[in-house]
PDB file of C-alpha atoms in Angstrom:
ATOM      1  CA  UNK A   1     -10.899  -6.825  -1.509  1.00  0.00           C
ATOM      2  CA  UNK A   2     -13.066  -3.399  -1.314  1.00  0.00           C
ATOM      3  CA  UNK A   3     -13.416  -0.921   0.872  1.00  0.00           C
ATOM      4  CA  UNK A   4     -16.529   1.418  -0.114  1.00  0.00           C
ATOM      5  CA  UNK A   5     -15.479   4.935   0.666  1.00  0.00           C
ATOM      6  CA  UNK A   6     -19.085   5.708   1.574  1.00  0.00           C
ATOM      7  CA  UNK A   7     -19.000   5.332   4.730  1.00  0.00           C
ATOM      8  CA  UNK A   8     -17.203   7.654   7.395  1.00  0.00           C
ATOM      9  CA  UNK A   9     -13.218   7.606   7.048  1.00  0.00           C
ATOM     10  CA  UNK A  10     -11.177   7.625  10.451  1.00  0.00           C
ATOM     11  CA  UNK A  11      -8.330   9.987  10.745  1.00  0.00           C
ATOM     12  CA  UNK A  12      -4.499   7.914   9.884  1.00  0.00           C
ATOM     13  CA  UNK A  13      -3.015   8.841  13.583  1.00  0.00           C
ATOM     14  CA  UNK A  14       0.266   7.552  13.477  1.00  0.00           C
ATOM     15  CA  UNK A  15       2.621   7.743  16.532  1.00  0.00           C
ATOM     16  CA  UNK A  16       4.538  10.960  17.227  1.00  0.00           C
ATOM     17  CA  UNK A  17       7.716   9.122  16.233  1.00  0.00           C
ATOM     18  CA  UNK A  18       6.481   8.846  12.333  1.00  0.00           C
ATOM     19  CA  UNK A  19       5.823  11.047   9.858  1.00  0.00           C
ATOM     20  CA  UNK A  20       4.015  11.025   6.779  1.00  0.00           C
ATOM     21  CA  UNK A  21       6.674  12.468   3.763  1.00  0.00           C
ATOM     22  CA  UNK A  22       6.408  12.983   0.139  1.00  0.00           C
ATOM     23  CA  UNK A  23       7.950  10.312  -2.464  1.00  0.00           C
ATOM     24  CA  UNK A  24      10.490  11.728  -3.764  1.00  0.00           C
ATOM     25  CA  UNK A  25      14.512  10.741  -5.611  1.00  0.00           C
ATOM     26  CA  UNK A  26      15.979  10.656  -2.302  1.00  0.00           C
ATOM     27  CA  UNK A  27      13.804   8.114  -0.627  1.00  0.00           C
ATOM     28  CA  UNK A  28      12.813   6.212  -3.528  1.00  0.00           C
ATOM     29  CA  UNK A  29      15.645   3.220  -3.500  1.00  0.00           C
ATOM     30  CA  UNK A  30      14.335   3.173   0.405  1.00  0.00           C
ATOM     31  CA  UNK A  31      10.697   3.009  -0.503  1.00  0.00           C
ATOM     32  CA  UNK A  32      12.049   0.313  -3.048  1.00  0.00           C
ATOM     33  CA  UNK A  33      13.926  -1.734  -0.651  1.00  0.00           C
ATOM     34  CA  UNK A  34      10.804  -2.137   1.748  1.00  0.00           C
ATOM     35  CA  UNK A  35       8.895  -2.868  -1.177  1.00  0.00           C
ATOM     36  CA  UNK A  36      11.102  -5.787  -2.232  1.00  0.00           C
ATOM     37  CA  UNK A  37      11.233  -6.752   1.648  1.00  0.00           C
ATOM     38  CA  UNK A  38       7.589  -6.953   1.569  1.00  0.00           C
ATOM     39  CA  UNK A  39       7.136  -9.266  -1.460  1.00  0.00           C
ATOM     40  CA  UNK A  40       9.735 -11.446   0.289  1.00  0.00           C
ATOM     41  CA  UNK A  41       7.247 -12.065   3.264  1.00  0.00           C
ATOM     42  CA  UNK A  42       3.878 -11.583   1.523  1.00  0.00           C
ATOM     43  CA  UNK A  43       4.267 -12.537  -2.316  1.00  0.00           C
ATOM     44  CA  UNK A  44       3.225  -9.918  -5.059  1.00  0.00           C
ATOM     45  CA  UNK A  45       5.835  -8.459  -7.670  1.00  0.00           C
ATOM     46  CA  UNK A  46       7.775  -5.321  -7.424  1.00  0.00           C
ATOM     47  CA  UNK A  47      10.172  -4.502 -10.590  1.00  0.00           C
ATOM     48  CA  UNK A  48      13.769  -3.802 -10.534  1.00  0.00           C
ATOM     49  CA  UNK A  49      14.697  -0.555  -9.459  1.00  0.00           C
ATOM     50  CA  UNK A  50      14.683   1.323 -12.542  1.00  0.00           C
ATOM     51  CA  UNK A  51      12.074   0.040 -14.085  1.00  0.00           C
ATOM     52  CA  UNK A  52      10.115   0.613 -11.271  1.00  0.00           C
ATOM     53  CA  UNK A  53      11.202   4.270 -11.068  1.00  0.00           C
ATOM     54  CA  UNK A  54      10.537   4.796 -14.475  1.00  0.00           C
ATOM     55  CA  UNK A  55       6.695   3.775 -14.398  1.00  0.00           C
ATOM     56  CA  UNK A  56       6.329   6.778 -11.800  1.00  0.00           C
ATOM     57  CA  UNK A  57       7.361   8.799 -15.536  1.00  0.00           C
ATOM     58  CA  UNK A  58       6.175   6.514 -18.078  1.00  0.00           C
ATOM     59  CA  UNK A  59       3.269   4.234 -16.822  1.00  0.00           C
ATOM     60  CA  UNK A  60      -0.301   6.651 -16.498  1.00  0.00           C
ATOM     61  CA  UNK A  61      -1.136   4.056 -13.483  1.00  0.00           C
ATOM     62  CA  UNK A  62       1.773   5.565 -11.390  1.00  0.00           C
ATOM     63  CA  UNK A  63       1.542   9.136  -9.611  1.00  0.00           C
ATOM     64  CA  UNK A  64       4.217   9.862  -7.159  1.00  0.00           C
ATOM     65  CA  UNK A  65       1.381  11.379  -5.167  1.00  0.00           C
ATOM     66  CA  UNK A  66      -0.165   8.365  -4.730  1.00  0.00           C
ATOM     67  CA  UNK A  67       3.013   6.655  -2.686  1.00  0.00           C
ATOM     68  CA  UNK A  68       2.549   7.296   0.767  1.00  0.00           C
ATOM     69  CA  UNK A  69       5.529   6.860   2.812  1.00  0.00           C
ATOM     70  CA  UNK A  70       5.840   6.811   6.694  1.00  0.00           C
ATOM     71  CA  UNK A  71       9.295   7.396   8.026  1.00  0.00           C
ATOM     72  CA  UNK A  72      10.958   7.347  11.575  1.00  0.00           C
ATOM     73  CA  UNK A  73      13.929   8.178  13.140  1.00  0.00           C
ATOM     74  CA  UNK A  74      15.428   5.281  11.037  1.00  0.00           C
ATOM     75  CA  UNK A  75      14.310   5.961   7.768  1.00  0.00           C
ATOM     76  CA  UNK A  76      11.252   4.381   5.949  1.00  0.00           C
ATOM     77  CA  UNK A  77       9.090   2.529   8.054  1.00  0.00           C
ATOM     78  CA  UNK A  78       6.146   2.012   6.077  1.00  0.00           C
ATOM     79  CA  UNK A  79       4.933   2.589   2.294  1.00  0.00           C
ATOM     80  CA  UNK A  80       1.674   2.631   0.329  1.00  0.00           C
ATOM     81  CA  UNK A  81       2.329   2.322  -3.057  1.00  0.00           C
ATOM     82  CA  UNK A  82      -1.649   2.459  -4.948  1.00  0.00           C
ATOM     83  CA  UNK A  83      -2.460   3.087  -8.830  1.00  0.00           C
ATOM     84  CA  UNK A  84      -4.834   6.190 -10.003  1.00  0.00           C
ATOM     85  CA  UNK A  85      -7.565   3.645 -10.684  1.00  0.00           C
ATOM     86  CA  UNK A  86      -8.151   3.721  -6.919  1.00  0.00           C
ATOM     87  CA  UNK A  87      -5.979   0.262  -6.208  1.00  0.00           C
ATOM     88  CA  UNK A  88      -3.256  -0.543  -3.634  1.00  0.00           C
ATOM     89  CA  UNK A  89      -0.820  -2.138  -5.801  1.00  0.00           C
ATOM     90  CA  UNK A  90       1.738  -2.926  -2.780  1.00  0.00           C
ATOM     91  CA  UNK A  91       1.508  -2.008   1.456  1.00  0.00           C
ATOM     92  CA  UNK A  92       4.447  -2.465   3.394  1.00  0.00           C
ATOM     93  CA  UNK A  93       5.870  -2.277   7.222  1.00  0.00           C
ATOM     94  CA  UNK A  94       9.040  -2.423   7.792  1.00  0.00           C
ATOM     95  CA  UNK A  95       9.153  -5.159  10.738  1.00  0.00           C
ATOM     96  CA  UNK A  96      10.904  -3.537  13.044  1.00  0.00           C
ATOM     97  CA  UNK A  97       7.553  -1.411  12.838  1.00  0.00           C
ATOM     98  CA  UNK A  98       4.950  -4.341  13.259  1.00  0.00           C
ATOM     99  CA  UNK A  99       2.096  -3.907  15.847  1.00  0.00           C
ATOM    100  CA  UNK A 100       2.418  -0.542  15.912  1.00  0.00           C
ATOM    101  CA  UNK A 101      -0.752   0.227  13.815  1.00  0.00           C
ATOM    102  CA  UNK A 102       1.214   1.910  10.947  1.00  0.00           C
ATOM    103  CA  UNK A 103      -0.630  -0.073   8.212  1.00  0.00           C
ATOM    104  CA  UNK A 104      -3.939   0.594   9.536  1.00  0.00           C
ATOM    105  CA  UNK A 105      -3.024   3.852   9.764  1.00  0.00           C
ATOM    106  CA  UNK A 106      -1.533   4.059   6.392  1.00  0.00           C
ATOM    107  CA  UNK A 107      -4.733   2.721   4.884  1.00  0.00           C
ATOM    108  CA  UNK A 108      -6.785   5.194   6.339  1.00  0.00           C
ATOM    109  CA  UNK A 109      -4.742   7.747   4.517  1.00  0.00           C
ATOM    110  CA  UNK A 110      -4.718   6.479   1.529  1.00  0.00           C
ATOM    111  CA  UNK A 111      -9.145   5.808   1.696  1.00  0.00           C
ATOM    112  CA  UNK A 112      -8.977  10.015   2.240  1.00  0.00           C
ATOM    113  CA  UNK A 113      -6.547  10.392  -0.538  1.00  0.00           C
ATOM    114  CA  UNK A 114      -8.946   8.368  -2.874  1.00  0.00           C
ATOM    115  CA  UNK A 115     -12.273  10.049  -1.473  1.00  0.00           C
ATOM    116  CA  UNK A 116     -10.489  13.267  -2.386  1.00  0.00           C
ATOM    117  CA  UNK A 117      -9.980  12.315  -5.731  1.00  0.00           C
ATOM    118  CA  UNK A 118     -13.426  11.865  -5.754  1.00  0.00           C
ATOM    119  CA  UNK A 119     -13.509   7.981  -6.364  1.00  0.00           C
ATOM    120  CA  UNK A 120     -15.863   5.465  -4.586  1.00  0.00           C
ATOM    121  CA  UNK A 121     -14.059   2.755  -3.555  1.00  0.00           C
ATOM    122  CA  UNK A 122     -10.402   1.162  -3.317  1.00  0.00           C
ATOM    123  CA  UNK A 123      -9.683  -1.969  -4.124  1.00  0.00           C
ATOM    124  CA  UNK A 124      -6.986  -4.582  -3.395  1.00  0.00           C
ATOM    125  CA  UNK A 125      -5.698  -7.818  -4.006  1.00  0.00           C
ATOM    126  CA  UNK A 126      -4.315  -9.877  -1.441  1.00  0.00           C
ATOM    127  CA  UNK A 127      -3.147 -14.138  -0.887  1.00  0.00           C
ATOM    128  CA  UNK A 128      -5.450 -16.173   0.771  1.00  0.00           C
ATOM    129  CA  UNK A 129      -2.304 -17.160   2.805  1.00  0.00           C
ATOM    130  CA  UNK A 130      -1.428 -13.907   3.851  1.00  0.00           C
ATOM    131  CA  UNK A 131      -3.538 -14.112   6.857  1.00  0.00           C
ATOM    132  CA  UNK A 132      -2.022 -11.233   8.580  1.00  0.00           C
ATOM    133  CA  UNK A 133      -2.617  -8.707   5.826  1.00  0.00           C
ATOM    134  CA  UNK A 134      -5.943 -10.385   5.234  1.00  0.00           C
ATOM    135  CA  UNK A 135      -6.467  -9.201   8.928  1.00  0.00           C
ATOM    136  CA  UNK A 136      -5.727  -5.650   8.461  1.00  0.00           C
ATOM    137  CA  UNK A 137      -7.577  -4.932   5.620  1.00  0.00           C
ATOM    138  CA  UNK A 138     -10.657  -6.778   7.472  1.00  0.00           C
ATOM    139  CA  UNK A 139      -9.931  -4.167  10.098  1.00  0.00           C
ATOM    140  CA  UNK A 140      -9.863  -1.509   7.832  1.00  0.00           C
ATOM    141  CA  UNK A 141     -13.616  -2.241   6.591  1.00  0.00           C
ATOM    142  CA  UNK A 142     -12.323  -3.798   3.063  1.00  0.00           C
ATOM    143  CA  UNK A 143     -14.657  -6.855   2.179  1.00  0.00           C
ATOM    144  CA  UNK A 144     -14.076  -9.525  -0.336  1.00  0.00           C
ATOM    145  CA  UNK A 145     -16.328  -8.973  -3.711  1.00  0.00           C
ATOM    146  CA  UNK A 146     -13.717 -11.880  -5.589  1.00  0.00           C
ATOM    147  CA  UNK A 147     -11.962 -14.972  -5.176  1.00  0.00           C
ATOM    148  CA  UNK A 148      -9.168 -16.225  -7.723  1.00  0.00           C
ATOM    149  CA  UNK A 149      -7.501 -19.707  -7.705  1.00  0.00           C
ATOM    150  CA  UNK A 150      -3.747 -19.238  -9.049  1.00  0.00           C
ATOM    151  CA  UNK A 151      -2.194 -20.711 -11.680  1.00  0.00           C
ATOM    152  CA  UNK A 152       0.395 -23.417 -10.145  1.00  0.00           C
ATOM    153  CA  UNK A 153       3.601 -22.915 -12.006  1.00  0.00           C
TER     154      UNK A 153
END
């Protein structure tokens, strides 16, 4: 999926309870942890922890800048987790958070992180039975430019 960054951006607005915070060593095997929760419920592939760490170093794909994280009074609600070549590699809310309008939110963010950067677009990939994600990034403006059938394994 693509959302062209054309067209006007809406503010994130989360609620008053959250708060956007930098990535950083202390909330990283938190970010993690949601990440892995998310693949759980919505497929995709998140490495071990330190190999996953060690991209942020090693891998010119990663920038720490470019993991959002939302956190409550509870810790991290909500991550972002997108590539320098303008693509959301992972998106994650914590359930506890659902319907709350953090992941729209959080997409928004990210579309005015990207248009800073001075890119056009951001793409995405997402399952076909993921229909709740499918959903949000429908609501977010992204459109679908590609369809892929998977490899049964």
């Amino acid at each position: 999926m693509r959302r062209d960054l054309g067209p006007a951006l809406h503010d994130p607005g989360w609620p008053a309870a959250v708060r956007q915070v930098e990535f950083n060593g202390q909330n990283a095997p938190a970010v993690h942890q949601l990440l892995v929760l998310g693949r759980e419920h919505g497929g995709g592939r998140v490495a071990d922890y330190a190999t996953w760490l060690d991209a942020f170093e090693t891998d010119p794909e990663f920038d720490p800048a470019l993991c959002f994280v939302l956190e409550d009074a509870e810790g991290v609600v909500a991550v972002a987790q997108c590539w320098t070549s303008a693509f959301i590699r992972n998106l994650v809310v914590n359930p506890r958070a659902h319907r709350q309008g953090l992941g729209l939110a959080l997409l928004n963010q990210v579309f005015k992180a990207f248009r800073q950067r001075g890119e056009g677009h951001v793409d995405l990939k997402v399952m076909e039975s993921n229909l709740a994600a499918r959903r949000l990034y429908e609501r977010a403006g992204m459109q679908y430019i590609q369809r892929h059938e998977l490899d049964p394994r």
